[in-house]
Coordinates of C-alpha atoms in Angstrom, one line a residue:
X223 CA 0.0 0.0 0.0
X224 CA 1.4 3.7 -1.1
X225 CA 1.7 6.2 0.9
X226 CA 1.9 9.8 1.3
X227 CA 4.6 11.2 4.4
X228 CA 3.0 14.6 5.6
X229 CA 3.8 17.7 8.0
X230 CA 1.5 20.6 8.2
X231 CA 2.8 23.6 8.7
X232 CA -0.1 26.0 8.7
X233 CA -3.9 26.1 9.4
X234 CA -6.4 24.3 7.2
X235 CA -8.4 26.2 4.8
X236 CA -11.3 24.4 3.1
X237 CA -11.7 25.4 -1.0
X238 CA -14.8 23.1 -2.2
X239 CA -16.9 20.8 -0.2
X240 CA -19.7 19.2 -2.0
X241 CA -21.5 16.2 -3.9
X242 CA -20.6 15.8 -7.5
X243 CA -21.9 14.5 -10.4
X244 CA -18.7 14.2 -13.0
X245 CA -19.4 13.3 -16.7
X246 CA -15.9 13.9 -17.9
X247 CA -14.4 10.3 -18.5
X248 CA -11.0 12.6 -18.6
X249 CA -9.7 15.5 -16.6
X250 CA -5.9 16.2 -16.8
X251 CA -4.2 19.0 -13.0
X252 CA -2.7 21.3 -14.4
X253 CA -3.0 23.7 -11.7
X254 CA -0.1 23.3 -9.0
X255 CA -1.7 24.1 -6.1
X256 CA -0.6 23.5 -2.2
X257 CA -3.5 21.7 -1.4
X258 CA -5.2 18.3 -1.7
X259 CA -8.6 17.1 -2.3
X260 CA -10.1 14.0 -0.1
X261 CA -12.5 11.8 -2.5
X262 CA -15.1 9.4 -1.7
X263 CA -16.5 7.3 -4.7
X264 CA -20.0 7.0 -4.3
X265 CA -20.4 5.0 -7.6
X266 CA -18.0 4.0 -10.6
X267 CA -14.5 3.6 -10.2
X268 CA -12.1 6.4 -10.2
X269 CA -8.3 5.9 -11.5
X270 CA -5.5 8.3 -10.7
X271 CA -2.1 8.3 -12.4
X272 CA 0.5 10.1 -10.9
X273 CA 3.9 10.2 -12.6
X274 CA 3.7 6.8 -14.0
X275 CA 1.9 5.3 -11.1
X276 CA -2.0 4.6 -11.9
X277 CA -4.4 4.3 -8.3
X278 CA -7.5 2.6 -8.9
X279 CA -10.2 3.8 -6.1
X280 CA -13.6 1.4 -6.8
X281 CA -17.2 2.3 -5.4
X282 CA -16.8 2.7 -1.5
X283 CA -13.4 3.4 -1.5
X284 CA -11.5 6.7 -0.7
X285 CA -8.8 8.8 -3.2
X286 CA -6.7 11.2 -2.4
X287 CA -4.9 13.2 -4.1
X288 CA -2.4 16.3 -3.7
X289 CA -1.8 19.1 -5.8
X290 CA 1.2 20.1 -5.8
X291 CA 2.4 17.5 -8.8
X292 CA 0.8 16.8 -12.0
X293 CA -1.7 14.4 -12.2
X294 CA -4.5 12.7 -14.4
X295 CA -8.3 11.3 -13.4
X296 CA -9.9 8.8 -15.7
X297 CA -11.9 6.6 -15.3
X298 CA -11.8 3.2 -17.2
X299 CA -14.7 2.8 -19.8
X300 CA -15.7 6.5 -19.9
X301 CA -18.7 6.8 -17.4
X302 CA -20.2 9.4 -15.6
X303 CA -19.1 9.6 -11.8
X304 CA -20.8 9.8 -8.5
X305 CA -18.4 11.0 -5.7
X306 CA -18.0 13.2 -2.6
X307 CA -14.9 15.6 -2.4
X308 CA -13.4 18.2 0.4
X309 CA -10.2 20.0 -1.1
X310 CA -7.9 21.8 1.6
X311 CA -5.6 24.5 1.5
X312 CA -2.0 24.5 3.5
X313 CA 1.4 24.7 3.6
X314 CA 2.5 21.4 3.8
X315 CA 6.5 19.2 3.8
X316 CA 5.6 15.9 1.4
X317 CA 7.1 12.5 0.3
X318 CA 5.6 9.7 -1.6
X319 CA 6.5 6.6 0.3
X320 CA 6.9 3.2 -2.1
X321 CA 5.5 0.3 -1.2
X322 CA 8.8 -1.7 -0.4
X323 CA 9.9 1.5 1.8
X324 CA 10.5 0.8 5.4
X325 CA 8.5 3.5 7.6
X326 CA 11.1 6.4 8.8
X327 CA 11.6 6.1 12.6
X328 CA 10.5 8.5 14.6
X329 CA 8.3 10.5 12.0
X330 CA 6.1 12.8 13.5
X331 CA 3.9 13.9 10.5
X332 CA 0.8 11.9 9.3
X333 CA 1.2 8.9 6.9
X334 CA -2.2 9.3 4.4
X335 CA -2.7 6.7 2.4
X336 CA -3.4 6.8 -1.6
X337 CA -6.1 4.7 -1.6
X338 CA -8.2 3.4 1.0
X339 CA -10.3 0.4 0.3
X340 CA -14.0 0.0 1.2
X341 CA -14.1 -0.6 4.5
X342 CA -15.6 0.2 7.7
X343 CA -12.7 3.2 7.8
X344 CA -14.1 4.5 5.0
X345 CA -17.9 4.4 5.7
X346 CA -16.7 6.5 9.6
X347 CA -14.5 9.0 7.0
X348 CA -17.9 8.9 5.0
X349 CA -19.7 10.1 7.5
X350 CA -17.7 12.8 8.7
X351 CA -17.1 14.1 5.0
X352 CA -20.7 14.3 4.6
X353 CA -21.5 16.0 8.2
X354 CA -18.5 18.8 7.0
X355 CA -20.1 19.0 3.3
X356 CA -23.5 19.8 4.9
X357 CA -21.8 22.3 7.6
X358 CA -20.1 24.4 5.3
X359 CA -22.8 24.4 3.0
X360 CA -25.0 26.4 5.4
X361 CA -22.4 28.4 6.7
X362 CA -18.5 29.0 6.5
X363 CA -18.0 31.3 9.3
X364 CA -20.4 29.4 11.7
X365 CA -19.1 26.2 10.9
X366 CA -16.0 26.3 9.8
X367 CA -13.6 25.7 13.1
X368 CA -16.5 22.4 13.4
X369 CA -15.3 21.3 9.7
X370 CA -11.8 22.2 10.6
X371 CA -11.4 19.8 13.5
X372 CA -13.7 16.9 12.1
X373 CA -11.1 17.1 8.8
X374 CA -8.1 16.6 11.6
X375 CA -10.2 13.7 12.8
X376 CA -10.4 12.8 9.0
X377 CA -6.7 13.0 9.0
X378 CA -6.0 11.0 12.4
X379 CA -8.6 8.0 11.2
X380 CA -6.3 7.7 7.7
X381 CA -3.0 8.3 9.1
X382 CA -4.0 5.2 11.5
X383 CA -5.2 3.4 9.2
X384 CA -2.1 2.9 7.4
X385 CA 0.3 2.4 10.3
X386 CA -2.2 -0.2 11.1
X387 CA -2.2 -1.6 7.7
X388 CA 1.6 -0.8 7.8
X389 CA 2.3 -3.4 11.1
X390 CA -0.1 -6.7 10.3
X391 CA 2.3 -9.1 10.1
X392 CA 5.2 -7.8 12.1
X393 CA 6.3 -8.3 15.6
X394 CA 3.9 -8.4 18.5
X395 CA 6.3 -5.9 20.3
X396 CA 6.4 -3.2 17.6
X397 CA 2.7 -3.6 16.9
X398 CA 1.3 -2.7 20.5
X399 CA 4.4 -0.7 21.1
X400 CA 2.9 1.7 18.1
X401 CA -0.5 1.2 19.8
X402 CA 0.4 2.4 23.0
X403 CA 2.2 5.1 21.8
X404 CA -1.0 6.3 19.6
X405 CA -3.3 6.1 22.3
X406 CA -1.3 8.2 25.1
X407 CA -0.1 10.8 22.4
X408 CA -4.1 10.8 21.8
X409 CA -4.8 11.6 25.6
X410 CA -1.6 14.1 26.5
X411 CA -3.8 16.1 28.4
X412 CA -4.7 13.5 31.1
X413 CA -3.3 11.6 33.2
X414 CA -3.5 7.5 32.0
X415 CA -2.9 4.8 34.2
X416 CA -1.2 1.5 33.2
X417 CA -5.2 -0.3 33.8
X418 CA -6.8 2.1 31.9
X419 CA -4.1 1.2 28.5
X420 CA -4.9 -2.7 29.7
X421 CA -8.3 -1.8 29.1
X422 CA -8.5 0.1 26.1
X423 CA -6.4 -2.3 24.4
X424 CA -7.7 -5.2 25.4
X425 CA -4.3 -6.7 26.9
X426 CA -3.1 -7.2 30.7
X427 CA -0.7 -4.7 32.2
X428 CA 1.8 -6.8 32.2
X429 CA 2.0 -8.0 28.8
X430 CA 1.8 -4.1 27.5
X431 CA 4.8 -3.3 29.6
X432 CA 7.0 -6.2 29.0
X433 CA 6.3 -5.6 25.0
X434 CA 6.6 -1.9 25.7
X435 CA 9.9 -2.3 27.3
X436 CA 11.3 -5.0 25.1
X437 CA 10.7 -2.2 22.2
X438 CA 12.0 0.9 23.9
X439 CA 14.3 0.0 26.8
X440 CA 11.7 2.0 28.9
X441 CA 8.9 1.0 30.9
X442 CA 5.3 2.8 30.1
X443 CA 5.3 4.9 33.1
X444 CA 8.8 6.5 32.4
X445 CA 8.1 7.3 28.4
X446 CA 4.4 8.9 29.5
X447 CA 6.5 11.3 31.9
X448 CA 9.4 11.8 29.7
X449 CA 6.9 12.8 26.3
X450 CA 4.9 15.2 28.9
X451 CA 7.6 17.0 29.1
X452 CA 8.6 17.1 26.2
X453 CA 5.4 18.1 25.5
X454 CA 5.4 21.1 28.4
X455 CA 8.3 22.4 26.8
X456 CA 7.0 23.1 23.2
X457 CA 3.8 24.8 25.3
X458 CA 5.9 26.8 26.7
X459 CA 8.2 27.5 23.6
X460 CA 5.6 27.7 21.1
X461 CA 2.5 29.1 22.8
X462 CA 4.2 31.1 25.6
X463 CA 2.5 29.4 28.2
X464 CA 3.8 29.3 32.1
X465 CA 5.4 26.4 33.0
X466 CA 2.5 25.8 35.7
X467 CA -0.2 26.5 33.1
X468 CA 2.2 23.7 30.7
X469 CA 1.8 21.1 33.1
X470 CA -1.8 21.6 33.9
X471 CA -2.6 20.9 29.6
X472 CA -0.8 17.8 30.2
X473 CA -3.0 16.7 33.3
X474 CA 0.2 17.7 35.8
X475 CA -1.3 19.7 38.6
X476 CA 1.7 19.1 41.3
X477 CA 3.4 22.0 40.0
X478 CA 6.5 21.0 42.1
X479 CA 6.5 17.4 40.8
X480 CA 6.1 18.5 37.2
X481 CA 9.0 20.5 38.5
X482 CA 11.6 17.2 39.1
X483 CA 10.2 15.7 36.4
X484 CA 11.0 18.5 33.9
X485 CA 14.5 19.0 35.3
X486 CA 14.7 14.7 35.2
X487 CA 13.9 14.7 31.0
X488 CA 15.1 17.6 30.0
X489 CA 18.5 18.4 32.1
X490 CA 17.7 21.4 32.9
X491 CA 15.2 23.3 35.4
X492 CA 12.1 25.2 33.7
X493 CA 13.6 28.5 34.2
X494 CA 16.9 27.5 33.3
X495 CA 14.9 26.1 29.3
X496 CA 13.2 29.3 28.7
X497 CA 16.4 31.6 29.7
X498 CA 18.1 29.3 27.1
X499 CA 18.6 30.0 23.3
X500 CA 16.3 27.3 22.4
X501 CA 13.4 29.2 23.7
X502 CA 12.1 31.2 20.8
X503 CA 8.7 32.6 21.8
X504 CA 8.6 36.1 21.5
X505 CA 5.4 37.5 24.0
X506 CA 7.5 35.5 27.0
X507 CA 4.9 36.2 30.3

């Protein structure tokens, strides 16, 4: 299964959200735009060729495609089309990932797929598509941070999808290793116990951190305090939030034990990071 590698770098900005009815068996981008367009075939089968590659996306399934590179959309006997599309505006860092490519470590983007199959994932992206579709068809300004943040949820169910997709068939520890990671980095803003994990994903505490620790050379417990950190330092970099305030969006509200564990993971003491040159923000408190 392709693959698109992806960082945004900006706000998303929708262009065209609606239903369409397509009766050109041919359309040749010749545009370049930064943006993409997210399509759900609601009847024939769609075929992309980029560069020399050619996509196939049947009835059910989802296409999408960026705009920054040429690209043509047939489909195979001529016919009309029935399909669903939402095109986005940002600034964006991209790679095409082959199908024999090993997944870069430690890649912090989102990995969108090409194609994505019919599917239970595709009717929930579906469904979402059609609630922002309807939103913004009633009102931009209204509705548009609502469509903004169901398209990230868009984004997080495809980029999951393929790193799902991406670990059938490898080793147990990498699998749930990647599962563990996913759901913490999904719930930052909270503390999550070790039996709460076991429960969401369906496996005893035990086995979670034995896999866990077998991948990383850390046990649970230290990588959620070491990423919260992490984590209160780019709040504090980027946004120009106190270090108190930091630790309270990351579900710390012992102010003097977010304290030792900042100066634990990051070497220094709070005070000491933002005095530093890596601290950038420029409206310090």
């Amino acid at each position: 299964m392709s693959a698109t590698l992806i960082t945004f770098e900006k706000q998303l900005e929708f262009g065209f959200a609606h239903h369409t009815y397509w009766n050109n068996p041919y359309q040749i981008q010749t545009e370049l735009q930064h943006s993409f367009v997210i399509l759900y075939v609601k009847s024939g089968e769609l075929k992309a060729k980029i560069y020399d590659k050619v996509f196939a996306a049947p009835t059910g399934s989802l296409l999408i495609l960026f705009r920054h590179f040429p690209f043509e959309l047939y489909t195979e006997d001529g016919a009309a089309q029935d399909y669903c599309s939402i095109k986005v505006y940002t600034d964006y860092t991209f790679s095409l990932m082959e199908d024999n490519e090993d997944f870069p470590k430690n890649f912090t983007g989102l990995a969108l797929p090409v194609v994505v199959p019919p599917g239970a994932e595709t009717e929930s992206i579906k469904r979402d598509m059609f609630s922002i579709i309807s939103h913004l068809s009633i009102s931009r300004d209204t509705y548009g941070f609502y469509a903004s943040m169901t398209m990230c949820g868009i984004l997080s169910k495809l980029d999951m999808f393929y790193r799902q997709k991406l670990h059938k068939g490898k080793t147990a520890s990498s699998y749930w290793e990647y599962k563990i990671k996913r759901y913490l980095a999904e719930n930052i803003s909270r503390q999550v116990s070790l039996k709460e994990l076991s429960k969401a994903l369906g496996k005893t505490p035990n086995y979670l951190n034995n896999v866990f620790t077998e991948a990383n050379g850390t046990s649970i417990h230290q990588y959620i305090n070491y990423e919260k950190m992490h984590h209160v330092a780019t709040l504090m970099e980027m946004r120009g939030l106190s270090f108190g305030v930091a630790c309270e969006n990351v579900g710390i509200t012992d102010v003097s034990h977010g304290y030792r564990l900042f100066k634990k993971h990051m070497g220094v003491t709070p005070k000491a990071y933002i005095d530093s040159e890596r601290f950038t923000f420029e409206n310090q408190p």
